[in-house]
Every structure is written in C-alpha cells, then in structure tokens.
Amino acid sequence: MRVRLQGIVLTLVALLVFGLGIPLARSIAAGAQQDLFLDRLTDTARFASLAQRPLLDGKPWLIEPDLRRYTEVYGVQVVVFDQDGKAVSTSLGGSGARIDLRAERISEPVLEALAGRRSQPAGVLMPWDSTPLVLAEPVLADGEVRGAVLTLSDTGAERAAVLWWWLLLAAGGILAFVLALAVAVPVVRWILKPVKRLDDATGALVASVVSGREAEPVGESGGPPELRQLGRSFDRMAESVSGALAAQRAFVADASHQLRNPLTALKIRLGNLDGHVVDEPAAADLEAARVDAGRLHQILDGLLSMARAEASGGELDPVELDEAVADRVADWSVVGEARDVRLVVDVLDPAGAGVCVRMPPRGAETILDALLDNALKFTAAGTEIRIAVERDGDRVRLSVRDHGPGLPEDELDRALDRFWRSPAHQNVPGSGLGLAIVSELTAHSDGELTLDLPDGGGLRITMTFPAAQPN
C-alpha cells in the first residue's frame, strides 16, 4: 500500500511537471522564434528599402558594400533579386555561389516576395532543427514590385539558448521529483503507520483468539486523527472480543468441572440400584439412565479437554514426535489387540535431524489419544491402523490412517466441527469433540490439519508442523 500511495503522489507530481513544463518549454521556443523572426524581418525590410534606387537605376552592385558589412557583423547572408528572379547582388560578392538559389527553401520565399507577399512566421524553433531562417521582402517602387531581398540566417545561437532553457526546465522537474519523493516518503509512512499497526494487531487478535493469549493494543501511535480514532475503536473491539471469548471458555471449563461431581454422584446412585430393581421395564429404564449418564460424563470430559486445548496458549515446548508416538502406540496397542487391530508405526527421517516439533504441554499425547481412539472406533477387526511420522526439510508430518468406512467427500470439511457426527455414524459412541480438539492443538502449534480419503478405503488425518530443534 505504501508503494501504491507513493506512486500516486509521484504520478500527480509528474502530471504537474509535464502539464506545466511542456507548455512552458514550447512557449520559450516559440518566443525565441518570434524574436528572431521580427529582428530579421526588420533588417530584410530595411535592405529592401535600400535596394529600391539601385534596382531602378540598374546598378544593384552599389548596395553590395552594405550587404557585405552586414554579413561580417551579423553572419546573415543577403541576396538581392531583380524582377525576373535573378540574383543581381549578394553579401558574399564573388563567392555568392555558396547559396543554393535553386533550393526550394530559397526559391519559394523569393517567388512569394516577387508576387508582392511578405514572409510569414515559421513554426516553433526546435533545438534539433538546424534549418536556417529564410525571409524574403519585396522591393516596391510606386506600388510595383521591382525585385526582392532575401536573408538567410543561421539559428544555431538561438537553438542553443532554447536548449539551455529546456535543460534548466528538466533540472527543475527532476528537482521537483526529488523533493516530492523526499516529502512523500515520510508523509506516507506517517499516514500508514497506524494502518500497519492495525494490520499487525488484527493478526495478533486472530492468534490470541486461537491461543487464548491477550492481544496487544494498538494505542495511539501517531498518524492522522481519523486513523488514531480507528485504532482506539479497534482496541475497544479487541478488548470486547477477547473478554467475551475468555468468559465463554471460563464458562465451559467451570460448567464442565462443576457438573462432574453431581454426575459422578448420579452414576454411583444408579449403580447402587443394581439388584434392587426387579421390575423388567424399570430395569430397562435404569440401564438406559446409566448409559445416558455415561454419555454425559464422556461429553463433559470432552468439553474439559476442549477448554484445556483452547487455553493452551503461551510457550510451546519441544517434543520428540517419534518418541511420543511410540509411547502412545504402546499404550493403545493393548486396546488394539483386544479388537484384533494392529497399530503400525512408520518413522522416516532421511536427514537424521530428528522429528522434533513445538507443541503445548501434553499436546502430542492429547492429539494421539484423540486420533487413535477415533481410529479404533471405526477400524474393523483384522485390519491395521498406520501411524506415519516423516520429516521433509523444515516440516514434520504426522498422519494416522485407519481402514474404517471413512466419510463422504462432502463431509470432510465438517468433520472438524464441534459435536458434529456423520449421519452414518450416529450409533458409534463418542462426543464428537475429538477432531475439534486435535484441530485446536494443531493450530496452537502453528501446524496445518487435512483430511483425505486414501486408496483402499478408510480415512487419513494428516498434520504438518514446523520442525524444531531439540533442547
């Protein structure tokens, strides 16, 4: 944005410089041309007046001394023509052949003058145009044209003066650009400083929402008053959002914790009724109540785990992921054997640098417990669950793949929602919070989580984390 804003400022300066500089440069060239034309036209008219009597007397050479003196002083060549267009006197004397009198730029003005018409101003004098200025004036006697006088002027000095003026204008334009840039950079930085802080604060607010950390306020860090007011409004909004999220998390954690004791007492009371309920319908209701109490207990455990995952912000600890996987697989293998499901671990570390990542405390154990519990629920007996840990450059991938029924492709995005259960798996026990907890912890660890349907059936959950150095 800073580059675009500076570009706009410099573009406006460029338009101003060109909008004023080009007409001014053209005006300087036109003024030089006009001054030169008027000066030469006056001299040409004077020589036309001087040539009147010599032409009438048939003695045109009488005027040659004046013509030669004029050429010596001013460097302007002069030629006198008679009524027939023949050069009868020149300022160069015998060397008058240096002027190509047959050239179109010479013959046309002479013919115009012999027709009684005076020369008109030429175009703008450009520094690169070396064409001399040619003027012709009719010699009149009693209203009759008796001849013509032509002057041929070199424009080198005038073109050089115009060029110097143009160079001065160009230097002024460059100076204006430099000054505009020198002013625009600090001004744009001053304007955009609060915008950058707002952008950083927005990212920090998102991170604080994910991690539970308090977002740093924007404050008043300079800039236009409107942007300072926007910063204050953002701080109030961020404080309100953070407070609401903190209250929500505290409520979930407190409510879950407070409900555990009465729920545990209820389960004990229901257990104490075993053997005392002999009526078959009542016994069925008792068993249903015990199942519902167990499900409530499971949901509360999930809510507490989710609350701990959401509040797991702060420093991340280095974790040897391969060791954590080996430890949790060893514990869950007992469950797998009971269900005739094998747990297979693949660790790939080509560089031998270790598969260390940074996670919240006990984050790796919570993730693996949730994923292995989820996989064992859906994997059929006689199959396997494959856990893969792989380091690829500065990234570490952890994937858990089961051989269960999987999910329809259009349900993969919803699988991470809290309490969501696929319509096809409503009869499978669980709270629907496992993958949501895994997603929260993965986000806290600066990782990415994806779900896909591998060949051969089942579901594969892959997490990618930045590699870390072990302590």
Short mmCIF file of N, CA and C in Angstrom, two decimals, residues 229-291:
data_model
loop_
_atom_site.label_atom_id
_atom_site.label_comp_id
_atom_site.label_asym_id
_atom_site.label_seq_id
_atom_site.Cartn_x
_atom_site.Cartn_y
_atom_site.Cartn_z
N GLN A 229 -8.28 7.52 15.79
CA GLN A 229 -9.61 7.15 16.32
C GLN A 229 -9.96 5.73 15.95
N LEU A 230 -9.61 5.31 14.72
CA LEU A 230 -9.86 3.93 14.32
C LEU A 230 -9.08 2.95 15.19
N GLY A 231 -7.84 3.31 15.55
CA GLY A 231 -7.05 2.46 16.44
C GLY A 231 -7.71 2.32 17.80
N ARG A 232 -8.23 3.42 18.34
CA ARG A 232 -8.91 3.35 19.64
C ARG A 232 -10.16 2.47 19.54
N SER A 233 -10.89 2.62 18.45
CA SER A 233 -12.09 1.79 18.28
C SER A 233 -11.71 0.31 18.15
N PHE A 234 -10.61 0.04 17.46
CA PHE A 234 -10.16 -1.35 17.32
C PHE A 234 -9.78 -1.93 18.67
N ASP A 235 -9.11 -1.13 19.50
CA ASP A 235 -8.73 -1.62 20.83
C ASP A 235 -9.96 -1.97 21.66
N ARG A 236 -10.98 -1.12 21.58
CA ARG A 236 -12.21 -1.42 22.32
C ARG A 236 -12.87 -2.69 21.80
N MET A 237 -12.89 -2.83 20.47
CA MET A 237 -13.47 -4.04 19.89
C MET A 237 -12.68 -5.28 20.27
N ALA A 238 -11.34 -5.19 20.21
CA ALA A 238 -10.49 -6.34 20.55
C ALA A 238 -10.67 -6.72 22.02
N GLU A 239 -10.76 -5.71 22.87
CA GLU A 239 -10.95 -5.99 24.29
C GLU A 239 -12.30 -6.67 24.53
N SER A 240 -13.32 -6.21 23.82
CA SER A 240 -14.64 -6.81 23.98
C SER A 240 -14.65 -8.26 23.49
N VAL A 241 -14.03 -8.49 22.31
CA VAL A 241 -13.99 -9.85 21.77
C VAL A 241 -13.19 -10.78 22.67
N SER A 242 -12.03 -10.30 23.12
CA SER A 242 -11.20 -11.13 24.00
C SER A 242 -11.92 -11.44 25.30
N GLY A 243 -12.60 -10.43 25.85
CA GLY A 243 -13.34 -10.66 27.08
C GLY A 243 -14.47 -11.67 26.90
N ALA A 244 -15.19 -11.55 25.77
CA ALA A 244 -16.28 -12.48 25.53
C ALA A 244 -15.76 -13.91 25.36
N LEU A 245 -14.65 -14.07 24.61
CA LEU A 245 -14.09 -15.41 24.43
C LEU A 245 -13.55 -15.97 25.72
N ALA A 246 -12.90 -15.12 26.53
CA ALA A 246 -12.39 -15.60 27.81
C ALA A 246 -13.53 -16.04 28.72
N ALA A 247 -14.61 -15.24 28.72
CA ALA A 247 -15.77 -15.60 29.55
C ALA A 247 -16.40 -16.91 29.07
N GLN A 248 -16.46 -17.07 27.73
CA GLN A 248 -17.03 -18.30 27.18
C GLN A 248 -16.19 -19.52 27.57
N ARG A 249 -14.87 -19.39 27.43
CA ARG A 249 -14.01 -20.52 27.78
C ARG A 249 -14.08 -20.82 29.26
N ALA A 250 -14.10 -19.75 30.08
CA ALA A 250 -14.19 -19.97 31.52
C ALA A 250 -15.51 -20.64 31.89
N PHE A 251 -16.58 -20.23 31.21
CA PHE A 251 -17.87 -20.84 31.50
C PHE A 251 -17.88 -22.33 31.14
N VAL A 252 -17.31 -22.65 29.94
CA VAL A 252 -17.27 -24.06 29.53
C VAL A 252 -16.47 -24.88 30.52
N ALA A 253 -15.29 -24.35 30.89
CA ALA A 253 -14.44 -25.10 31.82
C ALA A 253 -15.10 -25.23 33.19
N ASP A 254 -15.64 -24.12 33.72
CA ASP A 254 -16.25 -24.16 35.05
C ASP A 254 -17.50 -25.04 35.06
N ALA A 255 -18.34 -24.85 34.01
CA ALA A 255 -19.56 -25.66 33.98
C ALA A 255 -19.24 -27.13 33.87
N SER A 256 -18.26 -27.47 33.03
CA SER A 256 -17.90 -28.88 32.89
C SER A 256 -17.35 -29.44 34.19
N HIS A 257 -16.52 -28.64 34.85
CA HIS A 257 -15.92 -29.12 36.10
C HIS A 257 -16.97 -29.24 37.19
N GLN A 258 -17.87 -28.26 37.28
CA GLN A 258 -18.89 -28.29 38.33
C GLN A 258 -19.91 -29.40 38.11
N LEU A 259 -20.15 -29.77 36.87
CA LEU A 259 -21.13 -30.82 36.60
C LEU A 259 -20.58 -32.22 36.83
N ARG A 260 -19.27 -32.34 36.90
CA ARG A 260 -18.71 -33.69 37.06
C ARG A 260 -19.10 -34.31 38.39
N ASN A 261 -19.05 -33.52 39.47
CA ASN A 261 -19.34 -34.11 40.78
C ASN A 261 -20.79 -34.60 40.88
N PRO A 262 -21.79 -33.78 40.54
CA PRO A 262 -23.16 -34.32 40.61
C PRO A 262 -23.38 -35.47 39.64
N LEU A 263 -22.72 -35.44 38.50
CA LEU A 263 -22.89 -36.52 37.55
C LEU A 263 -22.25 -37.80 38.08
N THR A 264 -21.10 -37.66 38.73
CA THR A 264 -20.47 -38.85 39.34
C THR A 264 -21.36 -39.41 40.45
N ALA A 265 -21.93 -38.49 41.24
CA ALA A 265 -22.83 -38.95 42.30
C ALA A 265 -24.05 -39.66 41.71
N LEU A 266 -24.55 -39.14 40.60
CA LEU A 266 -25.71 -39.77 39.96
C LEU A 266 -25.36 -41.18 39.46
N LYS A 267 -24.16 -41.33 38.88
CA LYS A 267 -23.75 -42.64 38.41
C LYS A 267 -23.61 -43.62 39.58
N ILE A 268 -23.12 -43.13 40.72
CA ILE A 268 -23.00 -44.00 41.89
C ILE A 268 -24.38 -44.42 42.39
N ARG A 269 -25.29 -43.47 42.42
CA ARG A 269 -26.65 -43.79 42.88
C ARG A 269 -27.32 -44.80 41.94
N LEU A 270 -27.10 -44.60 40.63
CA LEU A 270 -27.68 -45.56 39.69
C LEU A 270 -27.04 -46.93 39.85
N GLY A 271 -25.73 -46.94 40.16
CA GLY A 271 -25.06 -48.23 40.40
C GLY A 271 -25.57 -48.91 41.65
N ASN A 272 -25.90 -48.11 42.66
CA ASN A 272 -26.40 -48.70 43.91
C ASN A 272 -27.78 -49.34 43.75
N LEU A 273 -28.45 -48.98 42.64
CA LEU A 273 -29.78 -49.56 42.44
C LEU A 273 -29.72 -50.95 41.81
N ASP A 274 -28.53 -51.40 41.42
CA ASP A 274 -28.43 -52.74 40.84
C ASP A 274 -28.90 -53.78 41.86
N GLY A 275 -29.73 -54.65 41.42
CA GLY A 275 -30.28 -55.70 42.29
C GLY A 275 -31.50 -55.31 43.07
N HIS A 276 -31.79 -54.02 43.10
CA HIS A 276 -32.96 -53.56 43.85
C HIS A 276 -34.14 -53.31 42.94
N VAL A 277 -33.91 -53.28 41.64
CA VAL A 277 -34.99 -53.06 40.69
C VAL A 277 -35.27 -54.39 40.00
N VAL A 278 -36.41 -54.96 40.33
CA VAL A 278 -36.74 -56.30 39.81
C VAL A 278 -37.74 -56.21 38.66
N ASP A 279 -38.43 -55.10 38.58
CA ASP A 279 -39.40 -54.95 37.51
C ASP A 279 -38.66 -54.78 36.18
N GLU A 280 -39.00 -55.58 35.17
CA GLU A 280 -38.24 -55.58 33.91
C GLU A 280 -38.28 -54.23 33.20
N PRO A 281 -39.44 -53.56 33.04
CA PRO A 281 -39.42 -52.23 32.41
C PRO A 281 -38.59 -51.23 33.20
N ALA A 282 -38.69 -51.27 34.53
CA ALA A 282 -37.90 -50.35 35.36
C ALA A 282 -36.41 -50.64 35.22
N ALA A 283 -36.07 -51.94 35.14
CA ALA A 283 -34.66 -52.29 34.95
C ALA A 283 -34.13 -51.77 33.62
N ALA A 284 -34.98 -51.83 32.59
CA ALA A 284 -34.56 -51.30 31.29
C ALA A 284 -34.35 -49.79 31.36
N ASP A 285 -35.25 -49.10 32.08
CA ASP A 285 -35.08 -47.66 32.25
C ASP A 285 -33.82 -47.34 33.04
N LEU A 286 -33.53 -48.16 34.03
CA LEU A 286 -32.32 -47.96 34.83
C LEU A 286 -31.08 -48.11 33.96
N GLU A 287 -31.06 -49.11 33.12
CA GLU A 287 -29.90 -49.31 32.24
C GLU A 287 -29.77 -48.14 31.24
N ALA A 288 -30.91 -47.66 30.72
CA ALA A 288 -30.86 -46.51 29.81
C ALA A 288 -30.34 -45.27 30.53
N ALA A 289 -30.75 -45.10 31.79
CA ALA A 289 -30.27 -43.95 32.57
C ALA A 289 -28.76 -44.04 32.79
N ARG A 290 -28.27 -45.26 33.04
CA ARG A 290 -26.83 -45.44 33.24
C ARG A 290 -26.06 -45.14 31.95
N VAL A 291 -26.62 -45.56 30.82
CA VAL A 291 -25.97 -45.26 29.54
C VAL A 291 -25.93 -43.75 29.29
#
